[in-house]
Every structure is written in C-alpha cells, then in structure tokens.
PDB file of C-alpha atoms in Angstrom:
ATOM      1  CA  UNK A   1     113.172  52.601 -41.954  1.00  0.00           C
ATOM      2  CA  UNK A   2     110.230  52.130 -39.046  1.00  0.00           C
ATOM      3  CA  UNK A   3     108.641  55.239 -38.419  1.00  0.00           C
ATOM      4  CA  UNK A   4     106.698  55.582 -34.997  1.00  0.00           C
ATOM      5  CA  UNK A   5     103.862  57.884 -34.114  1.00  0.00           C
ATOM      6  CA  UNK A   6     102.581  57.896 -30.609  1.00  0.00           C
ATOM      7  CA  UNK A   7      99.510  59.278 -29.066  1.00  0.00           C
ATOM      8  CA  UNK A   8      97.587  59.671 -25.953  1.00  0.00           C
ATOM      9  CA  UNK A   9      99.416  61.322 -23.280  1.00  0.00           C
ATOM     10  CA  UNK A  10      98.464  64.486 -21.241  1.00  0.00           C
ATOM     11  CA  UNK A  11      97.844  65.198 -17.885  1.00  0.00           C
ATOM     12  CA  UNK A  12      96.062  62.947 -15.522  1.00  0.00           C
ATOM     13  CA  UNK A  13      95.569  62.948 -11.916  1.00  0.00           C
ATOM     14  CA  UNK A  14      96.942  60.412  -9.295  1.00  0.00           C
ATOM     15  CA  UNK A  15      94.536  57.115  -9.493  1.00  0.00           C
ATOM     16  CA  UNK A  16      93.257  58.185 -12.918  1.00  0.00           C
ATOM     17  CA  UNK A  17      93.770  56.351 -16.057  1.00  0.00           C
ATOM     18  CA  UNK A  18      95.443  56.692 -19.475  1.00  0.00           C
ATOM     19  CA  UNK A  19      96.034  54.908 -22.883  1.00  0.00           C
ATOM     20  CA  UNK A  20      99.258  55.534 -24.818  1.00  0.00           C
ATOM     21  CA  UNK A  21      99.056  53.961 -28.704  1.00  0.00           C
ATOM     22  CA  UNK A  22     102.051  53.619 -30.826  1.00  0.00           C
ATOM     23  CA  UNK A  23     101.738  52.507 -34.132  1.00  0.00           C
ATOM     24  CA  UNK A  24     104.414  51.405 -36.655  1.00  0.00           C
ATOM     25  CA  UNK A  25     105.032  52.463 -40.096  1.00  0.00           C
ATOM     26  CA  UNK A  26     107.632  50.263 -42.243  1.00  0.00           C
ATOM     27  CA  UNK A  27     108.367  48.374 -45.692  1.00  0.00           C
ATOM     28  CA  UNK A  28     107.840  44.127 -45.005  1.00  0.00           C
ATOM     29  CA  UNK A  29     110.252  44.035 -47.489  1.00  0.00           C
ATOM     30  CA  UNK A  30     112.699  45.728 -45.083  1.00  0.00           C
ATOM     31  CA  UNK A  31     112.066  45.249 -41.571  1.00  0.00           C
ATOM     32  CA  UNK A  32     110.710  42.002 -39.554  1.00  0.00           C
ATOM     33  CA  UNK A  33     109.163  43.639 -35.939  1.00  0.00           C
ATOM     34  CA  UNK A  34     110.104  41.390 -32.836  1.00  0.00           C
ATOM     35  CA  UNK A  35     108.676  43.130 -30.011  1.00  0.00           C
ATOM     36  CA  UNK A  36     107.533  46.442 -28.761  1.00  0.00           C
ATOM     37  CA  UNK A  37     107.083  48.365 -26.228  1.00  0.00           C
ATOM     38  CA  UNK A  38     107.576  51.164 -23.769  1.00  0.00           C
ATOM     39  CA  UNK A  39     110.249  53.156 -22.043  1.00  0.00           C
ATOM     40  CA  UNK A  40     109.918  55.975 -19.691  1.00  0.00           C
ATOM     41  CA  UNK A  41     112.431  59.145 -19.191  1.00  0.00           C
ATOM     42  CA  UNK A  42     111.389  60.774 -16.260  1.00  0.00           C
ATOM     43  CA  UNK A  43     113.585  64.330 -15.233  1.00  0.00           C
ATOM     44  CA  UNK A  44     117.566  63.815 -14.499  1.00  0.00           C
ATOM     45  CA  UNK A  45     116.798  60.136 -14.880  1.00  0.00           C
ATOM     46  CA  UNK A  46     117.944  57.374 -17.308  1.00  0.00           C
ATOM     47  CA  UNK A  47     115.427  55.544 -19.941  1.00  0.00           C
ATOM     48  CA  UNK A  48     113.905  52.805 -18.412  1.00  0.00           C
ATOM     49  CA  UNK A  49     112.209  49.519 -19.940  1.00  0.00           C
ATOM     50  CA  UNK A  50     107.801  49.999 -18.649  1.00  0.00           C
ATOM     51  CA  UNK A  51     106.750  47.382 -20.679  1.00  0.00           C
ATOM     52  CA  UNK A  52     107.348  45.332 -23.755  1.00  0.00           C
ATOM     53  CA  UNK A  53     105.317  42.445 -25.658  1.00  0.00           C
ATOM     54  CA  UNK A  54     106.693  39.846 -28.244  1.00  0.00           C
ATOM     55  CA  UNK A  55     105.204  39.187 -31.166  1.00  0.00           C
ATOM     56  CA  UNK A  56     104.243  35.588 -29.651  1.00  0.00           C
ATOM     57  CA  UNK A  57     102.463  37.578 -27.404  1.00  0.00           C
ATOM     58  CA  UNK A  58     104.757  37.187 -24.202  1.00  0.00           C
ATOM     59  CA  UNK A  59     105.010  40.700 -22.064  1.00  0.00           C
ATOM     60  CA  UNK A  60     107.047  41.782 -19.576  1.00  0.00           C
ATOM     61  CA  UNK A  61     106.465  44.356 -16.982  1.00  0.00           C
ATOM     62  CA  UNK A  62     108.793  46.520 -14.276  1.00  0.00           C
ATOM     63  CA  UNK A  63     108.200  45.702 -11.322  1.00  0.00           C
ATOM     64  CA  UNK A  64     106.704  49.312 -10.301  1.00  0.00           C
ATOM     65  CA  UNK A  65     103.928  48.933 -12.847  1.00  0.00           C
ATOM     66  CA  UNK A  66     102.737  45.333 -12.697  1.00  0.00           C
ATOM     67  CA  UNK A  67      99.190  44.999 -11.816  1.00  0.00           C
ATOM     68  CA  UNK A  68      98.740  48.545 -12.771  1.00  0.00           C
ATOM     69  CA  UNK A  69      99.819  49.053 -16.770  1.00  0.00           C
ATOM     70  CA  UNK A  70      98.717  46.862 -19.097  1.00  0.00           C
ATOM     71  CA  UNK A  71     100.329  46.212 -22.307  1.00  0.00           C
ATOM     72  CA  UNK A  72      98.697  44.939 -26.042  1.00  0.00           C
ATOM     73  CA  UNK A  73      99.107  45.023 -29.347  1.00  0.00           C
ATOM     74  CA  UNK A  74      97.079  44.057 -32.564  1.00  0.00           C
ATOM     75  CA  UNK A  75      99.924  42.609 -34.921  1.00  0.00           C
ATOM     76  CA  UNK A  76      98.510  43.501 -38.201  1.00  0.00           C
ATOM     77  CA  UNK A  77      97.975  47.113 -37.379  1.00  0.00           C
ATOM     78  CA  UNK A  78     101.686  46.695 -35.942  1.00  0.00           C
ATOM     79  CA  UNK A  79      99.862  48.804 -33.054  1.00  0.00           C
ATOM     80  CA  UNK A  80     101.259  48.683 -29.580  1.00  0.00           C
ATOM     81  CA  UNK A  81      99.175  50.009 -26.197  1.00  0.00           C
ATOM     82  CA  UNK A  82      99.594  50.834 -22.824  1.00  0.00           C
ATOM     83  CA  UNK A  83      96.749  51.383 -20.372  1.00  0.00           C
ATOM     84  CA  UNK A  84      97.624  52.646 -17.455  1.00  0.00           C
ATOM     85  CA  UNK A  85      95.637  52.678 -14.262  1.00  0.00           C
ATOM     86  CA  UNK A  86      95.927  53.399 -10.915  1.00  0.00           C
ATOM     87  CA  UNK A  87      98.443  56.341 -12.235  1.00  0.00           C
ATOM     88  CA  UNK A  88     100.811  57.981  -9.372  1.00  0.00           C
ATOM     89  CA  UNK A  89     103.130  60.905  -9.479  1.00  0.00           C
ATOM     90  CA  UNK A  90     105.632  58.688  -9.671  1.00  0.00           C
ATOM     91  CA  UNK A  91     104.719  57.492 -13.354  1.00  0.00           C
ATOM     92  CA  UNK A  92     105.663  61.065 -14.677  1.00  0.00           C
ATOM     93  CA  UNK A  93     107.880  60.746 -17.462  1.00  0.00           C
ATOM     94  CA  UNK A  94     107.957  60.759 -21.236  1.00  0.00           C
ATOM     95  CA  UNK A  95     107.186  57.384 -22.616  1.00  0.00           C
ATOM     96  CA  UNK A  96     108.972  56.346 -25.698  1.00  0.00           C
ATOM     97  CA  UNK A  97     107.452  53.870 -27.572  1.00  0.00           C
ATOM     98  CA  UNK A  98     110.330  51.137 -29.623  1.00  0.00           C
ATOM     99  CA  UNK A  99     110.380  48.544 -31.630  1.00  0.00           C
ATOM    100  CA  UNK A 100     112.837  45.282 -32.121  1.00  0.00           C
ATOM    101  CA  UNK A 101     113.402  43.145 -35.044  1.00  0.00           C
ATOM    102  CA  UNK A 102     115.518  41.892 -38.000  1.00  0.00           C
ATOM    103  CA  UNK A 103     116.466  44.790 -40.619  1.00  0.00           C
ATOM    104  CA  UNK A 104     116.354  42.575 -43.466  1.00  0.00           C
ATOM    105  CA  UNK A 105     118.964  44.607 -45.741  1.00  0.00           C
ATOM    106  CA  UNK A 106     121.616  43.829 -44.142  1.00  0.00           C
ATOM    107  CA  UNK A 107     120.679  41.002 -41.820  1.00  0.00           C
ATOM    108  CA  UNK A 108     121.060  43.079 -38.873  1.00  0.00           C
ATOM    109  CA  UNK A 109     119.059  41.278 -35.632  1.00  0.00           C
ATOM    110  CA  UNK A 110     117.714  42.708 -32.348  1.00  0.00           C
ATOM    111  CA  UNK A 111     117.677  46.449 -34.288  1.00  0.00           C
ATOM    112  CA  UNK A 112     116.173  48.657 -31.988  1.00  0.00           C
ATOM    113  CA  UNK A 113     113.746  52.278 -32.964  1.00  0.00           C
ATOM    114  CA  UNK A 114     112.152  54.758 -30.730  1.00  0.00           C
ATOM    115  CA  UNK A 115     109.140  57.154 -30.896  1.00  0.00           C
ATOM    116  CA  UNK A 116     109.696  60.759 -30.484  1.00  0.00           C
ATOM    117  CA  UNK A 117     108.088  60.503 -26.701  1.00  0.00           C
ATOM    118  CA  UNK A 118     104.306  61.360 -25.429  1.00  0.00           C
ATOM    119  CA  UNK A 119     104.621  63.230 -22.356  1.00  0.00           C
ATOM    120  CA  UNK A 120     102.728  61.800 -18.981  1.00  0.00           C
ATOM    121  CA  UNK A 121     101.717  63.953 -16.045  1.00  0.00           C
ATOM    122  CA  UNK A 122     100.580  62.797 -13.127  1.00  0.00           C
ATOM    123  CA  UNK A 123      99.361  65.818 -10.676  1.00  0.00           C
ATOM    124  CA  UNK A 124      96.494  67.121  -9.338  1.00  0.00           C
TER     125      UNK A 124
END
C-alpha cells in the first residue's frame, strides 16, 4: 500500500515556471521505495517517462526536458519534485507522479504506483 498525493499544477504561461511535489505515504514494514518520479499523459498520447531519481540520487531526464526540468527529492519525507522552467505548450499534459521498489510481503521487486495526475497547462 503507497499512497501518493501530488500538488502544484495549474496553468502557466509559455517560459514561466512551475513546481510539482509528490509525496509518499506507506508502512516501512511493507514497502522499500527505489526511485521516483514523473510521467506525463498529454491528449490522444501514451504515458511517457519526464523524469525519475534513485534513491542513490542518480536522475534521468527525456531528452525534451533536460536543461529545463529539474528533478529532487528529500528521502526522509519520501518527497519527490519537479521544477519546471522555461515551460512550452508542448509540456501540456497531466503528470503522474510513481514510485518503484520492493513490496516486502511478498518479495515482489521493481513494483511500480502512480499518483492520481496534477494537470499542467501551458497557454497564454
């Protein structure tokens, strides 16, 4: 069970920015987190990886965001972020924060849960 609340989206126009903040809610006892991150569902489109950090701290970016998104995460508030600068129309799209780890009931690896999606507008 990892419950994940996300915040921060809205409307923003092109070259504005915009911090998204996902936090995760689960029992230690239950669930070991591996990485999170960020997917983005724009309209008549397929989910698509924005951004994703390890727990070690590696990220990962698509290539249409690098240098423009930035993605952190403070472990022990099992809190992930995404700034976003520079936005574009482009970038319109729910983003769906997720989570990866080990479900320790039943030794299940590379378990994978999603946030019910912020909504991001880019438009002037």
């Amino acid at each position: 069970q990892v419950q994940l609340v996300e915040s921060g989206g809205g409307l923003v126009q092109p070259g504005g920015s915009l911090r998204l903040s996902c936090t995760a809610s689960y029992s230690r006892s239950m669930f070991s987190i591996s990485a999170m991150g960020w997917y983005r569902q724009a309209p008549g489109k397929q989910r698509d990886l924005v951004a994703r950090i390890s727990r070690g701290g590696s990220t990962n970016y698509v290539d249409s965001v690098q240098g423009r998104f930035t993605i952190s995460s403070e472990t022990a508030k099992n809190t992930v972020y995404l700034q976003m600068n520079s936005v574009k129309p482009e970038d319109t799209a729910v983003y769906y924060c997720y989570v990866k780890g080990a479900r320790l009931t039943d030794f299940s690896f590379n378990v994978e849960f999603w946030g019910q999606g912020t909504q991001v507008t880019v438009s002037s």
